[in-house]
Coordinates of C-alpha atoms and ligand atoms in Angstrom, one line a residue:
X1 CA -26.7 -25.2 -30.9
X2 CA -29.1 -25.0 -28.1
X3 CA -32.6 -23.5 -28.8
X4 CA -35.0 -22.2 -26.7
X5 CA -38.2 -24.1 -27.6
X6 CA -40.7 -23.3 -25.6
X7 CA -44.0 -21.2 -24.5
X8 CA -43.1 -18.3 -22.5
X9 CA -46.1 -17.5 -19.9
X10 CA -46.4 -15.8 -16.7
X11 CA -42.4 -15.8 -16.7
X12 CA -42.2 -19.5 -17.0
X13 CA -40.8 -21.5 -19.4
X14 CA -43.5 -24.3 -20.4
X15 CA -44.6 -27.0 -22.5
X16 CA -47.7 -26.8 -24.2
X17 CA -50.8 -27.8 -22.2
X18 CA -51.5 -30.7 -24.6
X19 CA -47.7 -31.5 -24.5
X20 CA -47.6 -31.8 -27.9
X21 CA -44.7 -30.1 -29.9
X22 CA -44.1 -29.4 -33.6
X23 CA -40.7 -30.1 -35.8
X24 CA -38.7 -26.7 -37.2
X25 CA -36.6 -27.3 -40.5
X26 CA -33.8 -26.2 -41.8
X27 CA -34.8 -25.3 -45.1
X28 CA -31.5 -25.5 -46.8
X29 CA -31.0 -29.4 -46.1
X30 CA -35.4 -30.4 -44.4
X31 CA -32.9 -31.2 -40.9
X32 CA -35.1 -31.1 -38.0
X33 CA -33.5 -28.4 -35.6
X34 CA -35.7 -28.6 -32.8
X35 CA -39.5 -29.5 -31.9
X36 CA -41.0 -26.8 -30.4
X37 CA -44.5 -26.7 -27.8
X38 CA -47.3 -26.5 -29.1
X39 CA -50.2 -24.1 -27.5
X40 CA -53.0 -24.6 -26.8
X41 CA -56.3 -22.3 -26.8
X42 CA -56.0 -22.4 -23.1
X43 CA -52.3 -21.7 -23.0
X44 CA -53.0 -18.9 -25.5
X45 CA -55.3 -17.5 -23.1
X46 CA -53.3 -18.0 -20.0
X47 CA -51.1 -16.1 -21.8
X48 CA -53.1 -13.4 -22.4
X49 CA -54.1 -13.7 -18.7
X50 CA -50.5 -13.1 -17.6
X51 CA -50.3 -10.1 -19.8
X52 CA -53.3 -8.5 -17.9
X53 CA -52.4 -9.3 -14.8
X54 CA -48.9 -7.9 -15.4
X55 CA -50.3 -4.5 -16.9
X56 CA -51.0 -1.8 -14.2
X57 CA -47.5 -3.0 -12.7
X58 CA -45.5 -2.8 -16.0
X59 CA -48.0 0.9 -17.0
X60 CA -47.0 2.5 -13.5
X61 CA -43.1 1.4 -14.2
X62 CA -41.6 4.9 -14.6
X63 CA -40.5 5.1 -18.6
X64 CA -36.9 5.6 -17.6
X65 CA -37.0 2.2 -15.7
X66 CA -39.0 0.6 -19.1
X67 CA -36.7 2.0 -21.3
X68 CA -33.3 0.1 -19.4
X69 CA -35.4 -2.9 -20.3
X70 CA -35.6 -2.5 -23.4
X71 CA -31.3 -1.0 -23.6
X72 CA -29.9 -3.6 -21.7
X73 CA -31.8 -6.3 -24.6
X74 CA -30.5 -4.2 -26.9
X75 CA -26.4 -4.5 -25.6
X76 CA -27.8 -8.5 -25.1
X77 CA -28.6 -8.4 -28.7
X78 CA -25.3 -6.7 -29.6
X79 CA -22.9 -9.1 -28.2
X80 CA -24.6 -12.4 -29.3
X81 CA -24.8 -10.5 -32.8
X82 CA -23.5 -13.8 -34.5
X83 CA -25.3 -16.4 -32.4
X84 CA -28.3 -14.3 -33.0
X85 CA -28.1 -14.5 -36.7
X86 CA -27.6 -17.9 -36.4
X87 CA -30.4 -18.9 -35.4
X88 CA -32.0 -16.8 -37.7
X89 CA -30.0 -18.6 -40.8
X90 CA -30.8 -22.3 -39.3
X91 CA -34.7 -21.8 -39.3
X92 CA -35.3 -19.2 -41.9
X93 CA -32.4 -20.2 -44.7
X94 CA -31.5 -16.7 -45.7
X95 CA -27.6 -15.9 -46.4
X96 CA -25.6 -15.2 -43.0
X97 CA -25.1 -11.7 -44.7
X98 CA -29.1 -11.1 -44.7
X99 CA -29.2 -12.6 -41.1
X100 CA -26.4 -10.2 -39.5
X101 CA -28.1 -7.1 -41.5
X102 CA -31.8 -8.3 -40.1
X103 CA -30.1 -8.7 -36.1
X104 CA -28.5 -5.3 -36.5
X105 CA -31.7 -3.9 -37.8
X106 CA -33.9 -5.7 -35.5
X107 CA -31.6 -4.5 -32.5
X108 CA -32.0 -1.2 -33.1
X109 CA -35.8 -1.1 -32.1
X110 CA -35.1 -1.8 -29.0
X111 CA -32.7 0.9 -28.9
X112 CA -34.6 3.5 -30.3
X113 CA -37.3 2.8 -28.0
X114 CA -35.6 3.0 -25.0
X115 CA -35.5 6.7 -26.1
X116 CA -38.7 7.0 -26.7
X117 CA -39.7 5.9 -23.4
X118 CA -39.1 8.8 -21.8
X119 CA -40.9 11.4 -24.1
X120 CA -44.1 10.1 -24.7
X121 CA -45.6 13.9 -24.8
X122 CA -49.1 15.5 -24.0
X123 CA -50.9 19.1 -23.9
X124 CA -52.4 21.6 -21.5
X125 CA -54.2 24.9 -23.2
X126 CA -56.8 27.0 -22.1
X127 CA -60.0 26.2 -24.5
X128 CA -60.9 28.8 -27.2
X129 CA -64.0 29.9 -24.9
X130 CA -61.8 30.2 -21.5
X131 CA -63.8 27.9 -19.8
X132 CA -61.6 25.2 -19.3
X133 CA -58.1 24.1 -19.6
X134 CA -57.9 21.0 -21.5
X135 CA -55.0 18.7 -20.6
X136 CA -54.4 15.4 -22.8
X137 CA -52.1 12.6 -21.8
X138 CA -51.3 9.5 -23.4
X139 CA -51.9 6.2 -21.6
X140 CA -50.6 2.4 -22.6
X141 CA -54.0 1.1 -24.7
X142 CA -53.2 -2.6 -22.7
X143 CA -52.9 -6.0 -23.4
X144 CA -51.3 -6.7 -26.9
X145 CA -51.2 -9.2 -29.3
X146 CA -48.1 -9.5 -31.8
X147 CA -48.9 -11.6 -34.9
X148 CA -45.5 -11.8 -36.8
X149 CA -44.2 -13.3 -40.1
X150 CA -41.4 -15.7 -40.9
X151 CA -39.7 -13.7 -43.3
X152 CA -38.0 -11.0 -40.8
X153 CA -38.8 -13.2 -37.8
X154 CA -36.1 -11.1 -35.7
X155 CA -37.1 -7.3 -36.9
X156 CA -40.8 -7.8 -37.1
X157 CA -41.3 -8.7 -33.5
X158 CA -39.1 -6.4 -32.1
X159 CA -40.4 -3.6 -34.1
X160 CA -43.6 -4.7 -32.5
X161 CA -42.2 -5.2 -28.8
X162 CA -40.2 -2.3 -28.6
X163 CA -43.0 0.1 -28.6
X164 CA -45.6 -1.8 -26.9
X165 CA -43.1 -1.9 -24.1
X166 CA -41.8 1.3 -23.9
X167 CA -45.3 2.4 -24.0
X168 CA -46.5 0.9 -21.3
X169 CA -48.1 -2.3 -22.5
X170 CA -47.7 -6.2 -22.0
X171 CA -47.7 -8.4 -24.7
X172 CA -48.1 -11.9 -26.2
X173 CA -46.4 -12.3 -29.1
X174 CA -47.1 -15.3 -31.8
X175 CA -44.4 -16.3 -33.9
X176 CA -45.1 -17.6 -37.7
X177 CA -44.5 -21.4 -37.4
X178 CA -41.7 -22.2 -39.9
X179 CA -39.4 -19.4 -37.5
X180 CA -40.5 -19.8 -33.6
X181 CA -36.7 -20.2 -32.6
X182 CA -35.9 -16.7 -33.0
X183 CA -38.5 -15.2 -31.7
X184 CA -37.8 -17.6 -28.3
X185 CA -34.3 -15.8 -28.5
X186 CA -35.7 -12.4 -28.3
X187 CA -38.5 -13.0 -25.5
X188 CA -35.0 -15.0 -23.3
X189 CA -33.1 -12.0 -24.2
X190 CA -35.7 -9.5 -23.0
X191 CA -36.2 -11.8 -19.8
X192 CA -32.1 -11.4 -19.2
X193 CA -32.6 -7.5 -19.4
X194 CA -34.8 -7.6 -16.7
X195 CA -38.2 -7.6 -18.1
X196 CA -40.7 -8.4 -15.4
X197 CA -42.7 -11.9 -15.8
X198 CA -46.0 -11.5 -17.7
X199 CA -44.9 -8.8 -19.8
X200 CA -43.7 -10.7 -22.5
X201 CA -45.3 -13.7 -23.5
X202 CA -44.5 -16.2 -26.4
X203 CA -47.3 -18.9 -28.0
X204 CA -46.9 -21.2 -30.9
X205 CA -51.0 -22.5 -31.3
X206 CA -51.2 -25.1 -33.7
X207 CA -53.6 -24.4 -35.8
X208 CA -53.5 -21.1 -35.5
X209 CA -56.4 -19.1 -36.6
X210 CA -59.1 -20.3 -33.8
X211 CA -56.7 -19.4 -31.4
X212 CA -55.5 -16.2 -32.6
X213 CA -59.2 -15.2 -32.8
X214 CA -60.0 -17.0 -29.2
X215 CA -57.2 -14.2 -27.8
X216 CA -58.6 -10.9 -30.0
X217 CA -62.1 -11.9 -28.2
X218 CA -60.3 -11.8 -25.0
X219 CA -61.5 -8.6 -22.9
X220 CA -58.7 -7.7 -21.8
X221 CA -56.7 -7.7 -25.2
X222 CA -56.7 -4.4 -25.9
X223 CA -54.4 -3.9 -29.6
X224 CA -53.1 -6.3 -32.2
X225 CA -50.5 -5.6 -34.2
X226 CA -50.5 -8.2 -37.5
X227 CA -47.4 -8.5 -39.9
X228 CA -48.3 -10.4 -42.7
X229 CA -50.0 -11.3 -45.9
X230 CA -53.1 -8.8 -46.5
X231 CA -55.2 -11.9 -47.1
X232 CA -54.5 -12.7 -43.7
X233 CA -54.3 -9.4 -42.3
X234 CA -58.6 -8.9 -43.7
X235 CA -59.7 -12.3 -41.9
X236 CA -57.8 -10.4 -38.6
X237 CA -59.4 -7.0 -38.9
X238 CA -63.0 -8.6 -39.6
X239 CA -61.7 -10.6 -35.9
X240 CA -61.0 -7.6 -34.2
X241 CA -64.1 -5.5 -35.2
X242 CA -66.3 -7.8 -32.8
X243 CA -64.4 -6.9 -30.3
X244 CA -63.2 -3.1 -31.6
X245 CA -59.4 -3.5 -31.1
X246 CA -57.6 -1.4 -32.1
X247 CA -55.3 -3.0 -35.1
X248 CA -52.1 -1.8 -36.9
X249 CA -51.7 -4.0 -40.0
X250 CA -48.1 -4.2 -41.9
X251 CA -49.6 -6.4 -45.1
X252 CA -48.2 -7.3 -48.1
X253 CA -46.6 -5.3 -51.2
X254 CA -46.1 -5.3 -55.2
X255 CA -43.4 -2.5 -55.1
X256 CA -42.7 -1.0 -58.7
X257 CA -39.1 0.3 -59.4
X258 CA -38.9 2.9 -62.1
X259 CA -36.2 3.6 -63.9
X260 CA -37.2 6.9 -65.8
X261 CA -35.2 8.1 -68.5
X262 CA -31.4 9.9 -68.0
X263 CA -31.3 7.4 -65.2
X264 CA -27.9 6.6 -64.1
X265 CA -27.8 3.0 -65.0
X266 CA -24.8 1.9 -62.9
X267 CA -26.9 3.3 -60.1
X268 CA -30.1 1.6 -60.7
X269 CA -28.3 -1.6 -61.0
X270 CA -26.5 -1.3 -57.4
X271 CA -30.1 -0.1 -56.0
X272 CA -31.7 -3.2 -57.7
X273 CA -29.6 -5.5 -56.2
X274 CA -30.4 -4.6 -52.6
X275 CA -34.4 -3.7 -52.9
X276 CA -34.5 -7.3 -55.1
X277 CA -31.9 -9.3 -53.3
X278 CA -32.4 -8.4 -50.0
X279 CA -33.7 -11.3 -48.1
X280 CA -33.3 -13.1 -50.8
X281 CA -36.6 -11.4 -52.6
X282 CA -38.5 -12.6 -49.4
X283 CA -39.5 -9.2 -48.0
X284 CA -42.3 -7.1 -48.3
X285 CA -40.1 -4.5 -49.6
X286 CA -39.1 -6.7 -52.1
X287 CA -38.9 -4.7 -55.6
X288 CA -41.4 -7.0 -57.2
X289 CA -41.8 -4.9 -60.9
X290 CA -39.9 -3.1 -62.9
X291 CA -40.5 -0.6 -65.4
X292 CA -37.7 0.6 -67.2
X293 CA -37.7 3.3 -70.1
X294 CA -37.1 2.1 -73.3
X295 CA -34.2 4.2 -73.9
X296 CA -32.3 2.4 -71.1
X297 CA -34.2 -1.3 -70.8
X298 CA -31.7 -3.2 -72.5
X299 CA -28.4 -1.7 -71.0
X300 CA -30.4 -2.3 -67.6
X301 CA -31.5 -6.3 -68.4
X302 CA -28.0 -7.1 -69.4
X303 CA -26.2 -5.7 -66.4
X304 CA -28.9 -6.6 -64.4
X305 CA -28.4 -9.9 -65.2
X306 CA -24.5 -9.8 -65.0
X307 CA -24.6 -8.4 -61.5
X308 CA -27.4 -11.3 -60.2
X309 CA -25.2 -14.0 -62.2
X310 CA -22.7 -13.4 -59.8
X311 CA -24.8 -14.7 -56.4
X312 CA -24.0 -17.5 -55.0
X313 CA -26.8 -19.9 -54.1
X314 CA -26.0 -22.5 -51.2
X315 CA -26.8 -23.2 -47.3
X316 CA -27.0 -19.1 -45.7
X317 CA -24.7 -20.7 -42.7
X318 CA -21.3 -21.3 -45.2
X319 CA -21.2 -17.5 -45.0
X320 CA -19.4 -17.5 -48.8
X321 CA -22.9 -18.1 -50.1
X322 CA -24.7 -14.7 -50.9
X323 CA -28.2 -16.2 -51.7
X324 CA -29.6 -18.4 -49.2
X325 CA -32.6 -21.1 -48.9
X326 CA -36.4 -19.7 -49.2
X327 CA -38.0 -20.4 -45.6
X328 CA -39.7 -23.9 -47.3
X329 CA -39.8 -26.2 -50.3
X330 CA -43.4 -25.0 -50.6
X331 CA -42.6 -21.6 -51.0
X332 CA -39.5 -22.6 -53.7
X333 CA -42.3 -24.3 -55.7
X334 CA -44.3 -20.9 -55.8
X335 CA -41.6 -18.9 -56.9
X336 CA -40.6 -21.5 -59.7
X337 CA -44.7 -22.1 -60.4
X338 CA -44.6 -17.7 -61.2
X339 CA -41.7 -17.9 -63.3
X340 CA -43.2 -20.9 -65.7
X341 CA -46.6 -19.1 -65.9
X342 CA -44.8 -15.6 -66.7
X343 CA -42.9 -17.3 -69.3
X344 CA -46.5 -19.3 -70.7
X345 CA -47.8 -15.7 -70.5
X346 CA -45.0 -14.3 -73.4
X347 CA -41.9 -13.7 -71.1
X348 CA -38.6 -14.6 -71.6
X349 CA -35.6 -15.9 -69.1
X350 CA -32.5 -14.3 -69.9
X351 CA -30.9 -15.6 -66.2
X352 CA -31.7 -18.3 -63.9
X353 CA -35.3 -19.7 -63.9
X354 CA -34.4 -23.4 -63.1
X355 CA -35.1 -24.9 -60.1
X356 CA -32.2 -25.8 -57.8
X357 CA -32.2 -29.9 -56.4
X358 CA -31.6 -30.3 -52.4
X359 CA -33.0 -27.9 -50.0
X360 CA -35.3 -24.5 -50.8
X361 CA -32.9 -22.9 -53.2
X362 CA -34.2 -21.0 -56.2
X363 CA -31.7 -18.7 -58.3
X364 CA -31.2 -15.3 -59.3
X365 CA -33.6 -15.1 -62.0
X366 CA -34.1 -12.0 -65.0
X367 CA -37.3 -12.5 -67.3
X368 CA -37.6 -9.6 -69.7
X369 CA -41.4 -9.1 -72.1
X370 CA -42.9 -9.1 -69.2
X371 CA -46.7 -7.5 -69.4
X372 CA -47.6 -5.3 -67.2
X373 CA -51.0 -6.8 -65.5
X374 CA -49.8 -10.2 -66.3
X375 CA -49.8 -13.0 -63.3
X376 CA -46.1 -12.5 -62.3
X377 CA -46.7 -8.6 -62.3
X378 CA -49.4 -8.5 -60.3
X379 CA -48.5 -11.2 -57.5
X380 CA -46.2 -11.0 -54.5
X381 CA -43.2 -12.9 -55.9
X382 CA -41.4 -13.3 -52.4
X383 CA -38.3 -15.1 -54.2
X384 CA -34.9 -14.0 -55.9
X385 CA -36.9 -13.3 -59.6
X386 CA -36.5 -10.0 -61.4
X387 CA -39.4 -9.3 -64.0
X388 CA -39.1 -6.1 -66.3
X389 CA -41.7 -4.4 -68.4
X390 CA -41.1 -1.4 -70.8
X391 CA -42.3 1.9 -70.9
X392 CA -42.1 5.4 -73.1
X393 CA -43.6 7.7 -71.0
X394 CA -43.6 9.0 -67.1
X395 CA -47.6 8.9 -67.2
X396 CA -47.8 5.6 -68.1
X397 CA -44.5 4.6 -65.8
X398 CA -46.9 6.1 -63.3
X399 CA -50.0 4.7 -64.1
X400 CA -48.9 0.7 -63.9
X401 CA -46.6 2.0 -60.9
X402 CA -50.0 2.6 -59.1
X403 CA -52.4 0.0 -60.8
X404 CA -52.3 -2.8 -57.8
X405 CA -54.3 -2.9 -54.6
X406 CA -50.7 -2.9 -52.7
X407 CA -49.4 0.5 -51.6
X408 CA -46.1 -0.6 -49.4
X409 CA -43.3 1.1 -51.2
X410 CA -41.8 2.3 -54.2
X411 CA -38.2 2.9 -55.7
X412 CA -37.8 5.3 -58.5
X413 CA -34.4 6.1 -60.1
X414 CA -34.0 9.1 -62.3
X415 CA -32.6 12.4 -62.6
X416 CA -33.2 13.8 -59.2
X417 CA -35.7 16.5 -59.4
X418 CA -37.9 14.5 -61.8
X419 CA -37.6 11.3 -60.0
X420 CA -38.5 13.1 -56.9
X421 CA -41.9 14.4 -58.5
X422 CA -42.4 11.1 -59.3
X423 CA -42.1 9.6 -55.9
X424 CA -44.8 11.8 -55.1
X425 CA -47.0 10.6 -57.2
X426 CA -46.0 6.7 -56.4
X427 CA -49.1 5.7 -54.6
X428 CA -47.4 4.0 -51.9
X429 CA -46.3 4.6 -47.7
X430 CA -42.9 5.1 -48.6
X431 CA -40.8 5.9 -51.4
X432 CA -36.6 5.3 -52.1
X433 CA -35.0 7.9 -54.5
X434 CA -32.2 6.9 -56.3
X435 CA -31.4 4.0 -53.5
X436 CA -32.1 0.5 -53.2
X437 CA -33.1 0.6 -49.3
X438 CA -35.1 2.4 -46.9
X439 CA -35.8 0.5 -43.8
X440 CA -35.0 2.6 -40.7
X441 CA -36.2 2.4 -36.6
X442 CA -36.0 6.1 -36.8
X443 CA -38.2 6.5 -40.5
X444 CA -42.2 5.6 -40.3
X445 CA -42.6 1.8 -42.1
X446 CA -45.9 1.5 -43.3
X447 CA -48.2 1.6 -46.2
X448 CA -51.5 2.5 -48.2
X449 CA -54.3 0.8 -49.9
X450 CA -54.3 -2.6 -49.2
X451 CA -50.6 -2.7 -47.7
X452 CA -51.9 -1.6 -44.1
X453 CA -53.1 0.6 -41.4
X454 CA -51.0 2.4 -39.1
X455 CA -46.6 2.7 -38.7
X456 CA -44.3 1.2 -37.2
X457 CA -40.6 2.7 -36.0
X458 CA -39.9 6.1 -35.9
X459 CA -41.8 8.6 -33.3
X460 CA -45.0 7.2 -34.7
X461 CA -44.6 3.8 -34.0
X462 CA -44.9 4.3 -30.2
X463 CA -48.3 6.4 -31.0
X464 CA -49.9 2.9 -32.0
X465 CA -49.9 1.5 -28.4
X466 CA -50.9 4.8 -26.7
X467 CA -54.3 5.8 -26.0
X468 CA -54.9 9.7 -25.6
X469 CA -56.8 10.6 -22.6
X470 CA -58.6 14.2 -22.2
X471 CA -59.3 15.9 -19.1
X472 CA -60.9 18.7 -18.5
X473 CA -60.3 21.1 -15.1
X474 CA -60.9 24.4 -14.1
X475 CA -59.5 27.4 -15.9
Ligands
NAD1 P1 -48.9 -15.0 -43.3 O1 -50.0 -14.0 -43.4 O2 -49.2 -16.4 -43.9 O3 -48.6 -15.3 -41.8 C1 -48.2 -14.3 -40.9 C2 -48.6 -14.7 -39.5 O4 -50.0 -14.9 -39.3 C3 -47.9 -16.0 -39.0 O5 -47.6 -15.9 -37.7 C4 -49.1 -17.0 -39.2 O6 -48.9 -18.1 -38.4 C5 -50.2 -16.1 -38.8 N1 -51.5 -16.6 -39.3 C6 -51.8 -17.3 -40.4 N2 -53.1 -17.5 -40.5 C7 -53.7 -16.9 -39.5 C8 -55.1 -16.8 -39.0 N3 -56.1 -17.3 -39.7 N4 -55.3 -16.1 -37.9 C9 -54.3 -15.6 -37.2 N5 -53.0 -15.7 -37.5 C10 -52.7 -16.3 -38.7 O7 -47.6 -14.4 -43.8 P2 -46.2 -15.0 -44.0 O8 -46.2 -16.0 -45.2 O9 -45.6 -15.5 -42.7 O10 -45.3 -13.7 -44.4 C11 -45.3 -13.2 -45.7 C12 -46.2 -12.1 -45.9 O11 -45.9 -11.0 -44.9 C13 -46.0 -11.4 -47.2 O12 -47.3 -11.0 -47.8 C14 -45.3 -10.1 -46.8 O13 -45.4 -9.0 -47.7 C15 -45.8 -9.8 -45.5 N6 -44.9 -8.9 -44.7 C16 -45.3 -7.6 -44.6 C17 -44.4 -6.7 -43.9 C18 -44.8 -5.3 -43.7 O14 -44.2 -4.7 -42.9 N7 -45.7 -4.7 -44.5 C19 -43.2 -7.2 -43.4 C20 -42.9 -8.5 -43.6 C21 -43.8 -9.4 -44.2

């Protein structure tokens, strides 16, 4: 396959400045697919340069014209559905099924935002005194910078583009390293559907923190939008207050999954496969902790461990295999590193747990004894591991639900009017009742507490990249 490979500035295709490039793996085999350019600071800024100079242009575009940008890369998107997921299996590793849900999903944005183009609102009323009549628009905030992860490296950008563009603004956008490929796809298939030069930029610095923060300092970089771990995502926000830009963090998660008592076990099962399994654990959604009533823990840990005993584990791109690579062998050795400390810490394997030879693989894993507050409970697991705690009452389910410094989301199965006070009591941006999976352009993604400021998706998501604007004129 051919990959796009390069830095996209000003409309041009380009090597790095320094004309040095960088190797991307296939983490099911270590291959090298492709090198790609390395940035420099100076292409980083040019970058953001092109963005700014392509601003008032792409602001004034009327929204209906912005939002046939951002249609026609959606019907792009649509037809190259399979060469799209493709790349995203080569460089990423996740199963072909993962990489076709994650293209469909990450389509959509565009979609959805060429509709919200054209309805970015305001208000005109008469002030409560009658002196004035105070009219509010919204305006593009300007220049942004898109810091995205590997793990989605298809839906996080675009959930980032989308709205930036229909709202008005340009953008750079700076790909994790391990999954630049993808995100080269998008910015050639926004450049197909017309997007004018400047208003989408790609960079790939190496290293990338001085530059990221050379960019933020820029004065004409006006928003960043971060996906990513928290720890990053606080080195970011301490960047951006020197400058005070505006920033909309997406950060990491713990997510509990309760299963309360008079649960439908069957149910809980086929919800725990997807809010586990998904991604191959790799998402920030990821159900990372369990707590299951003791009534129902053991039913729920054996066909829990049935049902994940049944994944295949092999290279995502021979589609029969249903659990793919993790994005590197570093990020294998963390997952199997977890599992051996959870089990020096009292718990027990009842599936999986051994580390897979060849390429990134690490299996469908169950440990039960788990402790709540334990390492394994209280870190981002990001792999295919399943780690259950027991509890007796819905106060206490509750209480370790919310004991973390993450507040992404939460899944609680139940009997549906109890579950659903319990979701309201789930400390967390969003909640799944009685289903394994929530992600939707149309639904606000976000979270609390340490998991992030701001949302992206829905009507919201457009609100981030908007600046309201009051005037005040004669009554
Ligand atoms: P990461 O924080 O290591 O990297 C994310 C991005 O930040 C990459 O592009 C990386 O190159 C860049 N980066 C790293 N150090 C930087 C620095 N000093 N300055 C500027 N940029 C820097 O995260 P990751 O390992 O790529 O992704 C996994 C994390 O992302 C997990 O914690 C996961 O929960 C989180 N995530 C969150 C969401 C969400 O919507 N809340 C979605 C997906 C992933």
């Amino acid at each position: 396959m051919d990959y796009l490979s390069d830095l996209h500035i000003d409309g041009t295709w380009r090597a790095g400045a320094g004309g040095a490039t960088f190797p991307v793996l296939d983490p099911s085999d270590g291959s090298e697919l492709a090198r790609f350019a390395i940035a420099t600071e100076a292409d980083c800024l040019a970058a953001v340069e092109a963005a700014d100079a392509a601003f008032d242009g792409w602001a004034a575009t009327p929204p209906r014209v912005r939002g046939e940008v951002l249609r026609r890369a959606y019907e792009i998107l649509t037809e190259e559905r399979e060469i799209f997921a493709e790349i995203i299996v080569r460089e990423n590793g996740k199963a072909f099924s993962d990489a076709l849900g994650e293209a469909d999903y990450a389509k959509e944005f565009f979609r959805w935002f060429s509709e919200e183009a054209v309805r970015i609102g305001g208000d005109f009323r008469l002030s409560p005194s009658g002196d004035k009549r105070i009219v509010v628009t919204r305006q593009p905030i300007g220049v942004s910078v898109l810091v995205t992860p590997w793990n989605f490296p298809a839906a996080m950008a675009t959930r980032k583009i989308a709205p930036a563009l229909a709202a008005g603004c340009t953008t750079v956008l700076k790909p994790a390293r391990e999954t630049p490929l993808t995100a080269a796809y998008i910015v050639g298939a926004l450049e197909r559907a017309g997007a004018p030069r400047g208003v989408v930029n790609l960079v790939t610095p190496v290293p990338t923190g001085p530059a990221v923060a050379a960019m933020i300092a820029h004065p004409a970089v006006r928003k960043l939008s971060f996906t990513g771990s928290t720890e990053v995502g606080r080195v970011l926000l301490h960047e951006a207050a020197d400058t005070v830009v505006s920033a909309s963090m997406e950060l990491g998660g713990n997510a509990p999954f309760l299963v309360l008592e008079g649960a439908d076990v069957d149910l809980a099962v086929e919800g725990a496969l997807v809010a586990k399994m998904r991604n191959g654990g790799s998402a920030c959604t990821a159900a990372n902790r369990f707590y299951v009533h003791d009534s129902l823990h053991d039913e729920f840990a054996e066909k829990l461990a049935v049902a994940l005993g049944r994944f295949t584990v092999g290279p995502g791109i021979d589609r029969a295999n249903t659990l793919g690579a993790l994005v590197s062998l570093e990020e294998r050795d963390k997952v199997a590193d977890l599992v051996t400390t959870a089990v020096a810490e009292g718990a027990t394997v009842i599936l999986g747990g051994e580390r897979i030879g060849g390429g990134a693989f690490y299996p469908a894993t169950v440990l039960v004894d788990v402790e709540h507050g334990s390492t394994i409970n209280q870190t981002e697991i990001f792999g295919p591991v399943s780690a259950l705690v027991r509890f007796s009452t819905v106060d206490e389910a509750v209480r370790m639900a919310n004991d973390t410094i993450y507040g992404l989301i939460g899944y609680v199965f139940g009997r549906e009017d109890e579950a659903l006070r319990v979701a309201l009591r789930v400390d967390a941006g969003m909640v799944a009742v009685n289903r394994g999976v929530l992600s939707d352009p149309a639904a606000p993604f976000g979270g609390t507490k340490q998991s992030g400021l701001g949302r992206e998706g829905s009507s919201e998501g457009i609100l981030e990249y908007l600046e309201e604007k009051y005037i005040g004129l004669a009554p």
